[in-house]
Coordinates of C-alpha atoms and ligand atoms in Angstrom, one line a residue:
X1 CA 322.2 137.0 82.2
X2 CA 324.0 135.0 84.6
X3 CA 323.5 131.9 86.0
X4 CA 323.2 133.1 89.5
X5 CA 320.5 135.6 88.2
X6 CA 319.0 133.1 86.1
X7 CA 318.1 130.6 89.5
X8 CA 317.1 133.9 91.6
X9 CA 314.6 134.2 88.8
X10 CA 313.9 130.4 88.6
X11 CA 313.2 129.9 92.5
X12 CA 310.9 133.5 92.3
X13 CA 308.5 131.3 89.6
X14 CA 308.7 128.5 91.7
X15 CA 307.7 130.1 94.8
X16 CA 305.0 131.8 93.0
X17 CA 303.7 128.5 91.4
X18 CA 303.8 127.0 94.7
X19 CA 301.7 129.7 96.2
X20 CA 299.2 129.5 93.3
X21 CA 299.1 125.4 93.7
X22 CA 298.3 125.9 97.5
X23 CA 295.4 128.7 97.4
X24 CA 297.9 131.4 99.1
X25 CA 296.2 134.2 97.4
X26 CA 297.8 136.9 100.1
X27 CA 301.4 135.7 99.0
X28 CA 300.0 135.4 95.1
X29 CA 298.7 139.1 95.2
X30 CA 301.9 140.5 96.7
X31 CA 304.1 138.6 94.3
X32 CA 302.3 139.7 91.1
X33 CA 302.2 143.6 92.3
X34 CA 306.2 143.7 92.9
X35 CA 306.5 141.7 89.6
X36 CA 303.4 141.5 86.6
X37 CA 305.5 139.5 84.9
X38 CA 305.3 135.9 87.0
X39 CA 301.5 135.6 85.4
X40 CA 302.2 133.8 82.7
X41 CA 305.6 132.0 83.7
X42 CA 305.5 128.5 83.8
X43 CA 307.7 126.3 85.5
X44 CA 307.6 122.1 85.0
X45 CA 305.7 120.3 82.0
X46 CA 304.7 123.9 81.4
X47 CA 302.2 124.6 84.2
X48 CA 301.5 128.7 84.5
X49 CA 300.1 129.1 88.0
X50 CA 296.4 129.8 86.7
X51 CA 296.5 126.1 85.6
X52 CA 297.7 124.7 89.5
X53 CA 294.9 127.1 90.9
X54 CA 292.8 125.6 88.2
X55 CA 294.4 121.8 89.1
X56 CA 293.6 122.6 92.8
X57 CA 290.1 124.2 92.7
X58 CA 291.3 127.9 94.1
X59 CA 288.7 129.9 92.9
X60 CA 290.1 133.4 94.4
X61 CA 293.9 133.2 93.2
X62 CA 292.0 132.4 89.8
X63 CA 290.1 135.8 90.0
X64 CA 293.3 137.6 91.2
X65 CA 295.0 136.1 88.5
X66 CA 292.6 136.9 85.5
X67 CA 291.9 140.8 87.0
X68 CA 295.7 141.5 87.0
X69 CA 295.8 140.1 82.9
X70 CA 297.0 136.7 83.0
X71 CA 296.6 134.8 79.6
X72 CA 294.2 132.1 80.1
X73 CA 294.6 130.9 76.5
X74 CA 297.9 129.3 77.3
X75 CA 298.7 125.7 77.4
X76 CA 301.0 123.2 79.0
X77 CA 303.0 120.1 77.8
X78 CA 300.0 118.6 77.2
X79 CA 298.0 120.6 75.3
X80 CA 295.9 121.7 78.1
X81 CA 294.6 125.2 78.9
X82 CA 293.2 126.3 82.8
X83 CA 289.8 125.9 81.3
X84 CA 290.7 121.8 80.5
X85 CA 292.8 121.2 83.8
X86 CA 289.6 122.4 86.0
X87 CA 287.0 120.7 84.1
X88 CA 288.7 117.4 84.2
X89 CA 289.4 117.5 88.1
X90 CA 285.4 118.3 88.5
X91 CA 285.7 121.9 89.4
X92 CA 283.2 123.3 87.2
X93 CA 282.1 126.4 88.5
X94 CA 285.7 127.1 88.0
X95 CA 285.7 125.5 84.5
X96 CA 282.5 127.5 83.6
X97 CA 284.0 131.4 85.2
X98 CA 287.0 130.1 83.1
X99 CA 284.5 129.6 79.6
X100 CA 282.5 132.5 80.4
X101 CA 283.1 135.0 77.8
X102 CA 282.1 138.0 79.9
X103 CA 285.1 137.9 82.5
X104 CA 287.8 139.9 83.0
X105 CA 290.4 138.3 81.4
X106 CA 293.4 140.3 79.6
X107 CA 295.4 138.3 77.5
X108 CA 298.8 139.2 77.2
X109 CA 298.2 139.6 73.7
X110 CA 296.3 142.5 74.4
X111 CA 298.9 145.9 74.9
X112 CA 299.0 146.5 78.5
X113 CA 299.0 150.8 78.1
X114 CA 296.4 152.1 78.6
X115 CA 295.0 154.8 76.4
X116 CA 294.0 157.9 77.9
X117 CA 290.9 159.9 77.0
X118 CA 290.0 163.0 73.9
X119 CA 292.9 161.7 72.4
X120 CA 290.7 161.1 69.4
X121 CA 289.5 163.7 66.5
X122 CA 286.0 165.3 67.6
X123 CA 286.6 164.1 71.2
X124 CA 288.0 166.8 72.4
X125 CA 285.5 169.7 74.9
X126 CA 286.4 173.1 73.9
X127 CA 283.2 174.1 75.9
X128 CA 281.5 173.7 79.1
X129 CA 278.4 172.3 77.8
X130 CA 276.7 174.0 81.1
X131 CA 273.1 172.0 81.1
X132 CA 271.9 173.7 83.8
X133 CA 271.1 176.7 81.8
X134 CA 269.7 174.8 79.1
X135 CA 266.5 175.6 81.3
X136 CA 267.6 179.2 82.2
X137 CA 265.5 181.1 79.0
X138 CA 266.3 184.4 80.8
X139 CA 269.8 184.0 80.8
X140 CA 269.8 182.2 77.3
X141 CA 268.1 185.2 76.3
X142 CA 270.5 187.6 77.7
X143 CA 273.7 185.5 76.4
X144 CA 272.1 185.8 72.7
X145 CA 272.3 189.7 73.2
X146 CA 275.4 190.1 74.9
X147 CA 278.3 191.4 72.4
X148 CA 281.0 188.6 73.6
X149 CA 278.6 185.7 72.2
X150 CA 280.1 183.9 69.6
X151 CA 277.8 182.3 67.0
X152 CA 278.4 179.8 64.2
X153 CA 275.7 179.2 61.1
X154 CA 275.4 175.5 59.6
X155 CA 273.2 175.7 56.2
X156 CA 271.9 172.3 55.6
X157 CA 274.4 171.1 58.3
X158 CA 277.1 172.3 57.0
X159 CA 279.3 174.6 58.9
X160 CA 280.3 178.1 57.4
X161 CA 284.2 177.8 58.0
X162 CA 287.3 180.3 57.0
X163 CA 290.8 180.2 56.0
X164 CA 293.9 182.5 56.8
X165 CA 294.8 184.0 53.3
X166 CA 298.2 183.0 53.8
X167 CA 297.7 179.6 54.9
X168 CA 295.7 178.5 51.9
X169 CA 298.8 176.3 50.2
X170 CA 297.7 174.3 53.3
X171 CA 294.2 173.5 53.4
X172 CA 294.1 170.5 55.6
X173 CA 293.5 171.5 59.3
X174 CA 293.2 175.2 58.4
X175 CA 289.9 175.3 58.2
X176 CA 288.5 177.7 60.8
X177 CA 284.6 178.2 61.9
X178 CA 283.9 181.7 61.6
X179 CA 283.0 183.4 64.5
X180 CA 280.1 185.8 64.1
X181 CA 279.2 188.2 66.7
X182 CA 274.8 188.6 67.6
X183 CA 274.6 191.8 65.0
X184 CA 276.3 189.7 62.1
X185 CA 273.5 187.2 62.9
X186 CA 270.8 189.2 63.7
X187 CA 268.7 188.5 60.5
X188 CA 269.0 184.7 60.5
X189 CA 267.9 184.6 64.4
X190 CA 264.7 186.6 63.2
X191 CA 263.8 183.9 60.5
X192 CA 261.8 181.2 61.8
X193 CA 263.2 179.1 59.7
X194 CA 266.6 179.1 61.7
X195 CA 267.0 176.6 64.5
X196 CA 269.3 177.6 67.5
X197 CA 271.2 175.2 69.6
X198 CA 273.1 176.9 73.1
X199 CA 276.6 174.8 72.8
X200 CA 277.8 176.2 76.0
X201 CA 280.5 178.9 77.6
X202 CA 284.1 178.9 77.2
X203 CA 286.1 176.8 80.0
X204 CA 288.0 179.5 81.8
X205 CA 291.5 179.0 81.0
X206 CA 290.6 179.7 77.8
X207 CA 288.6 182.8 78.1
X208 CA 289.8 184.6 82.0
X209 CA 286.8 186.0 83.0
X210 CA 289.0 189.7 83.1
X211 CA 289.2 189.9 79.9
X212 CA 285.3 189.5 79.5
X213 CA 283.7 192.1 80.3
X214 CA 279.9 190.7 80.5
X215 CA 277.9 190.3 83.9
X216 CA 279.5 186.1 84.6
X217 CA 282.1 186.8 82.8
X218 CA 281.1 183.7 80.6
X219 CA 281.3 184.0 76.7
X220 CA 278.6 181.7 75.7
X221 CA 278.4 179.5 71.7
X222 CA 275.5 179.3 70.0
X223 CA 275.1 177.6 66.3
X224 CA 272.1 178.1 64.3
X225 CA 271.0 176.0 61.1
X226 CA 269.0 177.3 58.3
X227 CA 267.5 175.5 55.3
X228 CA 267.8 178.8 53.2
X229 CA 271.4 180.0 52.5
X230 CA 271.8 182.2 55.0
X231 CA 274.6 184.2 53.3
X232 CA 273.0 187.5 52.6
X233 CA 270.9 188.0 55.7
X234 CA 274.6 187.3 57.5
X235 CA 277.2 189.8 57.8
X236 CA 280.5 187.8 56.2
X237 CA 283.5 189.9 56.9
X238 CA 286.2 187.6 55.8
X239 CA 286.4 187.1 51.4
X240 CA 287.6 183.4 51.8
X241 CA 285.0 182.0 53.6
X242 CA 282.6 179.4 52.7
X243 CA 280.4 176.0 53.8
X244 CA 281.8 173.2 54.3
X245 CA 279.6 171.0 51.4
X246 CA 281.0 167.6 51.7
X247 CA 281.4 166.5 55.2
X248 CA 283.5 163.7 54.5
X249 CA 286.7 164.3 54.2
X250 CA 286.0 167.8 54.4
X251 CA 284.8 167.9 58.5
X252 CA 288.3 166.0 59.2
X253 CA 290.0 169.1 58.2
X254 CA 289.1 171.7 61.1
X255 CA 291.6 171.8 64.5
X256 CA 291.1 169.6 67.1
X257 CA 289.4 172.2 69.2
X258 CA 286.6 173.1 66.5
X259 CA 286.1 169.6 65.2
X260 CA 284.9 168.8 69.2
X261 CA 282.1 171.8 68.6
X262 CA 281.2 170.4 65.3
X263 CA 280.6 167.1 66.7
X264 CA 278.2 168.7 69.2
X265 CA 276.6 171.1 66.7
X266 CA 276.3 169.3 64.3
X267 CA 274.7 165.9 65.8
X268 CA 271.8 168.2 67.7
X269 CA 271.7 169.9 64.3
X270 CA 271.1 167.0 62.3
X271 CA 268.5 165.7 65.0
X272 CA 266.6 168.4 64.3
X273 CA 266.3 168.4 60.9
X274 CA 264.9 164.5 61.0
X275 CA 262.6 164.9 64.0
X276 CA 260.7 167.9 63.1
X277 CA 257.7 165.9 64.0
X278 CA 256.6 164.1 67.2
X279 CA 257.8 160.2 66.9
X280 CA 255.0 159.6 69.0
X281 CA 252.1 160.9 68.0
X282 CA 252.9 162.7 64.6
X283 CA 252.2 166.4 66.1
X284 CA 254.0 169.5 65.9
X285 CA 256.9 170.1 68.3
X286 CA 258.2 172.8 70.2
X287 CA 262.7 173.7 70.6
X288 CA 262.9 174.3 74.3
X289 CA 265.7 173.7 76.7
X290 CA 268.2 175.7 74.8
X291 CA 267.9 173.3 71.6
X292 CA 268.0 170.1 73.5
X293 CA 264.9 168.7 73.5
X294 CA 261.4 169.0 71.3
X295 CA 257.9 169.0 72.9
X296 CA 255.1 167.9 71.5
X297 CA 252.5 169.8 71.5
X298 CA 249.3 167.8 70.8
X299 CA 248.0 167.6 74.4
X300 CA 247.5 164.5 75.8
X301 CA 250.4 162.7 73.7
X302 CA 252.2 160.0 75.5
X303 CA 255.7 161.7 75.0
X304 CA 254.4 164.6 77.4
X305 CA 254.0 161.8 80.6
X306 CA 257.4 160.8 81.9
X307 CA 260.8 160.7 80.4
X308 CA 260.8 160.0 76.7
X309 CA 264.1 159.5 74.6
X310 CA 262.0 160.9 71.7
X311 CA 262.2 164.2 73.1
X312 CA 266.0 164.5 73.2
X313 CA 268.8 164.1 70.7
X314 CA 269.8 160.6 69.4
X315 CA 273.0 158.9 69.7
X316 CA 273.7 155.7 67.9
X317 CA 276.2 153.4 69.8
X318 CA 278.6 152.3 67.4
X319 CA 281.4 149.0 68.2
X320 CA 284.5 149.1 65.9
X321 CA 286.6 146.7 67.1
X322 CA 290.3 145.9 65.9
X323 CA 290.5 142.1 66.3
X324 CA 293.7 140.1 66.9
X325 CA 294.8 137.1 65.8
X326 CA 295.8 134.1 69.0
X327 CA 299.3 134.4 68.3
X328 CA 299.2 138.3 69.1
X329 CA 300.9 139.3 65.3
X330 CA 298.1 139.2 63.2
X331 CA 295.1 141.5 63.0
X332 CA 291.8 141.0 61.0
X333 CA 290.9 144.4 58.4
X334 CA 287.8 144.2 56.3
X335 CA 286.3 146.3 53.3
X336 CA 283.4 147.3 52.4
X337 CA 282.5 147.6 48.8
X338 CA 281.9 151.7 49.1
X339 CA 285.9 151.8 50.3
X340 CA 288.2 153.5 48.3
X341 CA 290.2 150.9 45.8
X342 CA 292.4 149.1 48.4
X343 CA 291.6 150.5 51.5
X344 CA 291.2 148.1 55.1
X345 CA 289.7 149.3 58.1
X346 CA 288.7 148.1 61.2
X347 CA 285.1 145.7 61.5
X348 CA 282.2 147.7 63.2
X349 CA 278.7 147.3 63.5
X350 CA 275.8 149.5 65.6
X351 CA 274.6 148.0 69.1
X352 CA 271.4 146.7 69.1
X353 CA 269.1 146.8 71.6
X354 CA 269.2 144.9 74.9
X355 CA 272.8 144.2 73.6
X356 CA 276.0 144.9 75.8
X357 CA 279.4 146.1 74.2
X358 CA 280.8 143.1 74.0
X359 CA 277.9 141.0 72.7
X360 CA 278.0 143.4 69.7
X361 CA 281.7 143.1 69.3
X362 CA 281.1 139.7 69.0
X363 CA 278.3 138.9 67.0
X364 CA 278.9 141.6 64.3
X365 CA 282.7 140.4 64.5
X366 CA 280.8 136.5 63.8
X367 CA 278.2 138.2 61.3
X368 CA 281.1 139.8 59.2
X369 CA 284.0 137.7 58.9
X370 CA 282.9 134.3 60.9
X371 CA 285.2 134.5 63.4
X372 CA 284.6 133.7 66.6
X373 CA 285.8 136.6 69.7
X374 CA 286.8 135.7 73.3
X375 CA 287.6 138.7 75.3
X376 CA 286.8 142.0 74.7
X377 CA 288.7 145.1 75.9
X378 CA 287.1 148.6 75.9
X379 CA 290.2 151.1 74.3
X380 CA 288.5 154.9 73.4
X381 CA 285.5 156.5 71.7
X382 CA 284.8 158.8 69.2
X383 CA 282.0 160.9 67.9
X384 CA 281.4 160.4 64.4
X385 CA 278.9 163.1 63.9
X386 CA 277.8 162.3 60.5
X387 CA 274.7 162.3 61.7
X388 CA 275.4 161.1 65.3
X389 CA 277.2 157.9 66.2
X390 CA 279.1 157.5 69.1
X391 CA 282.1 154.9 67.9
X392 CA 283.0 152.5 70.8
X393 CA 286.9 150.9 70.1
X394 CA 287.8 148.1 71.7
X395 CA 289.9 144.9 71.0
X396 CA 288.9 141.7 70.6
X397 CA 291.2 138.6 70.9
X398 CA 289.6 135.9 68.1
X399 CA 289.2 132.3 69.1
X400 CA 288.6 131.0 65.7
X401 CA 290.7 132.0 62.8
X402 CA 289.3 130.9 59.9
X403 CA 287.0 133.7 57.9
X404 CA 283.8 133.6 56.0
X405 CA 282.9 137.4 54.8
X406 CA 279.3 138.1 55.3
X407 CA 279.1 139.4 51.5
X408 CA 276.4 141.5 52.0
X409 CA 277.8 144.1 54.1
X410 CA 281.7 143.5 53.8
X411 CA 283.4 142.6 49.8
X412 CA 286.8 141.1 52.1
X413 CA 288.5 140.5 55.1
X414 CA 292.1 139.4 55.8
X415 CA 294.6 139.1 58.5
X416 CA 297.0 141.6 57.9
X417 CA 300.7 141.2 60.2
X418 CA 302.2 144.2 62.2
X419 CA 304.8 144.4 59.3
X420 CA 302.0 145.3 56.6
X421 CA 299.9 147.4 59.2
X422 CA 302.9 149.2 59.9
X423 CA 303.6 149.6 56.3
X424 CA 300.5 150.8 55.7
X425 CA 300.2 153.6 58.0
X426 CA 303.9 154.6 57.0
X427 CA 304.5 154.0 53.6
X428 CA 301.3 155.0 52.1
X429 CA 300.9 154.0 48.4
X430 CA 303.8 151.5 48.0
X431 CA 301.8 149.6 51.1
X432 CA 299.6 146.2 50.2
X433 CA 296.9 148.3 51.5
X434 CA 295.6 151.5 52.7
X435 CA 294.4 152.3 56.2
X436 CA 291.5 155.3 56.5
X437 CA 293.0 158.8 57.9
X438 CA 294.3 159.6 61.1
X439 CA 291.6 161.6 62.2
X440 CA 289.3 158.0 62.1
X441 CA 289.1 155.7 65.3
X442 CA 290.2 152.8 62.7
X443 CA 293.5 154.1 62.4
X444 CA 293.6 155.5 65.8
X445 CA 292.9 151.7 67.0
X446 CA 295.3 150.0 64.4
X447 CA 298.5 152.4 66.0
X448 CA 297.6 151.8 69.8
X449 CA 297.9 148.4 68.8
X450 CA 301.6 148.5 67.0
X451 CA 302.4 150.9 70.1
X452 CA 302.7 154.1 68.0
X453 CA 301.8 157.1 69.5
X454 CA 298.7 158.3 68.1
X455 CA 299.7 161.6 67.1
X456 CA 302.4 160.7 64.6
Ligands
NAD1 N1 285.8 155.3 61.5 C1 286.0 154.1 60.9 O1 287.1 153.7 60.6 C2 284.8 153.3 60.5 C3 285.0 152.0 60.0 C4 283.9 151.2 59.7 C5 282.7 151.8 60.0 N2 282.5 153.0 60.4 C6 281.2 153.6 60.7 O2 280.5 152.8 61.6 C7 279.1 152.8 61.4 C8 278.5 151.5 61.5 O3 279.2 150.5 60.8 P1 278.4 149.6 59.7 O4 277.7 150.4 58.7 O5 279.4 148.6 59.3 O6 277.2 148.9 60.7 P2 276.5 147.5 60.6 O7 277.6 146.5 60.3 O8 275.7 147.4 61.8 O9 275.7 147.5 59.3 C9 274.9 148.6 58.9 C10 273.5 148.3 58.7 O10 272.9 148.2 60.0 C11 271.6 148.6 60.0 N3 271.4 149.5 61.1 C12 271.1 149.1 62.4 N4 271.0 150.1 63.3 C13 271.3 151.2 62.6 C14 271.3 152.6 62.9 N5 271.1 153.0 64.2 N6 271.6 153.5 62.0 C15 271.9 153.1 60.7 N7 271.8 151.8 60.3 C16 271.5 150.8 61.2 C17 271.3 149.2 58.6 O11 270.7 148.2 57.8 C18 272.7 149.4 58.0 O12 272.8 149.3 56.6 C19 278.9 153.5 60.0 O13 278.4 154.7 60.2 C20 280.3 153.6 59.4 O14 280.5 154.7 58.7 C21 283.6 153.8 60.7
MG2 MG1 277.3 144.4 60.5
MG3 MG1 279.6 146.6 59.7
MG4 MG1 274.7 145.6 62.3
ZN5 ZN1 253.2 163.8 70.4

């Protein structure tokens, strides 16, 4: 660089500082949106331009500063951060929006992409889940006779899948579900035994309504669960087929498309066979709604006035939540003693009620490892349908460093630096540790961190 670029850039931080100091949030906003970068320069004895708005009481330029991702954890010559500068010069509702853990502050420790969505395994929608005709028995009816149907059978929740003869050298993420048409399932709809769940209808691009050759022109899913092996009331074409009987690792193996229609399937499925029974009043229940929700049907029960969660499937909010170290190069991996030997993953934790995101983040991050958690930042979800979580993944920028595992529910916890993450997700076994597969938010977290793409 030269020196005449080097005081064009000099004099562009000191005009920005000087509009911070005086409460020119007009001239602040425009700066930062032709150049991101001025939020965290500093010019004299070290002072960033949150700490003059802080010095001079400028609550807006503050705000405008934090939205766009300023770092409010740095300090100046003296040691001080924004949240010491206002607090000695008596501005304390500043001081306390500064403290507050639920603001909006980005650190620039955090990476600055952002991620896009059903990037993860099981997020993706193969189907249009098309709740409307949940309530439509007449035309539920009529799609469980029409010949384009497709159905798929789950015995004990696990899926009946298939592989291509000649792709069986390669098992992993060649596992198919097989596709049964209404005659090849004919016998297990009659049992009463079987429970039926409508998934929903192809999304056009993938089935042109030309090619269909039914009324709507809509090819509509179904998937049915029996407690009986359903094999010889089904006709099975296909000699290599079979269920899937362990669904970890095994459900990580199906294509991206089919593992979104497990995750559905199989979470209503599994809600099912735990809530045969009215939580409410004990009863007996009735499918309606095309599997999605169970009436009681003990008149009088509570669960028949109002809305009741009881009568629809569960979902269990999950937090997992890859947490950096201050100094941006170090991230925090814990174990748990049911881990395979030498494996680290990310911290996580279910949401309790009455409890927000980030409150979770941080007190299971504090209940685990005793560290403490400043800002939170919401990065992609996953559903882990095993039976039916829904995994949140955020990052969460520690305040505190020092750790004291929770040995109850985690055997270690370390800070690991990009170098050994990196190694672990590249090297494999020669690695200090192990991370869990790519199909797992963990890992998916770990690489949007180190700025990998996700798909590698
Ligand atoms: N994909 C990944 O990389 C990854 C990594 C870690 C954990 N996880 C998953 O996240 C989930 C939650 O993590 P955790 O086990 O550490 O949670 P956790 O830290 O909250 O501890 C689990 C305990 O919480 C209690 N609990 C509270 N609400 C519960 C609910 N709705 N269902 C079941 N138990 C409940 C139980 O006592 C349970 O033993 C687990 O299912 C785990 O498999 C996934
Ligand atoms: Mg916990
Ligand atoms: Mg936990
Ligand atoms: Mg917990
Ligand atoms: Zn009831």
């Amino acid at each position: 660089m030269t020196s005449v670029q080097m005081s064009a850039k000099d004099e562009m931080v000191e005009q920005f500082l000087d509009y911070a100091s005086r409460g020119d949030l007009a001239n602040v906003s425009t700066m930062i949106s032709h150049s991101s970068q001025l939020l965290n320069e500093s010019g004299r004895q070290g002072w960033t331009a949150l700490m003059l708005a802080a010095r001079n009481g400028h609550f807006d330029v503050i705000k405008a500063l934090l939205l766009n991702g300023c770092n409010k954890f740095l300090v100046n010559k003296s040691g001080q951060t924004a949240y010491d500068i206002a607090k000695f010069w008596g501005h304390r509702h500043i001081a306390r929006f500064l403290a507050s853990s639920g603001d909006v502050t980005l650190p620039g420790i955090l990476p600055s992409n952002k991620s896009t969505e059903n990037e993860t395994y099981f997020s993706k929608e193969y189907l249009n889940r098309m709740s409307d005709k949940r309530t439509d028995s007449e035309w539920l009816s009529a799609k469980q006779s029409s010949p384009e149907t497709v159905f798929i059978v789950f015995h004990n929740l696990d899926p009946l899948v298939t592989t291509e003869p000649e792709e069986r050298n390669d098992i992993q993420s060649q596992l198919k579900l097989y596709r049964f048409g209404r005659d090849s399932v004919k016998k297990v709809l009659e049992n009463s035994d079987t429970v039926v769940v409508f998934l929903g209808v192809e999304k056009q691009e993938c089935s042109p309504s030309s090619l269909v050759s039914n009324e709507d022109g809509l090819i509509a899913w179904f998937a049915l669960n029996t407690k009986k092996n359903p094999t010889e009331s089904l006709k099975v074409t296909a000699s290599n087929s079979f269920f899937l009987t362990k669904p970890m690792p095994m459900l990580l193996m199906l294509n991206e498309d089919e593992a979104g229609i497990v995750a559905q399937a199989r979470s209503v499925l599994a809600w099912h066979s735990r809530y045969s029974f009215c939580p409410t009043c004990g009863g007996k229940t009735k499918v309606d709604e095309g599997g999605y929700k169970r009436t009681c049907l003990t008149d009088g029960c509570k669960s028949l006035q109002g809305i009741h969660n009881t009568c629809y499937p569960r979902v269990d909010p999950v937090v997992i939540m890859l947490v950096l170290h201050p100094d941006g190069n170090r991230c925090l991996l814990g174990r748990k003693k049911s881990f395979p030997p030498g494996m680290f993953s990310c911290l996580a934790g279910f949401i309790e009620p009455g409890e927000t995101i980030e409150n979770a983040v941080r007190r299971e991050v504090l209940e685990e490892s005793g560290v403490t958690i400043g800002p939170v930042q919401y990065v992609s979800s996953q559903p882990w349908p095993m039976p039916s979580s829904l995994m949140i993944g955020c990052f969460a920028v520690a305040v505190s460093t020092d750790i004291k595992v929770d040995e109850n529910e985690i055997e270690d916890a370390r800070w690991f630096t990009r170098q050994e993450v990196m190694d672990a997700l590249v090297k494999g076994n020669q690695a200090v540790f192990s991370m869990p597969p790519r199909q797992a938010i963990a890992h998916y977290l770990v690489k949007h961190w180190i700025g990998i793409n996700s798909n590698l």
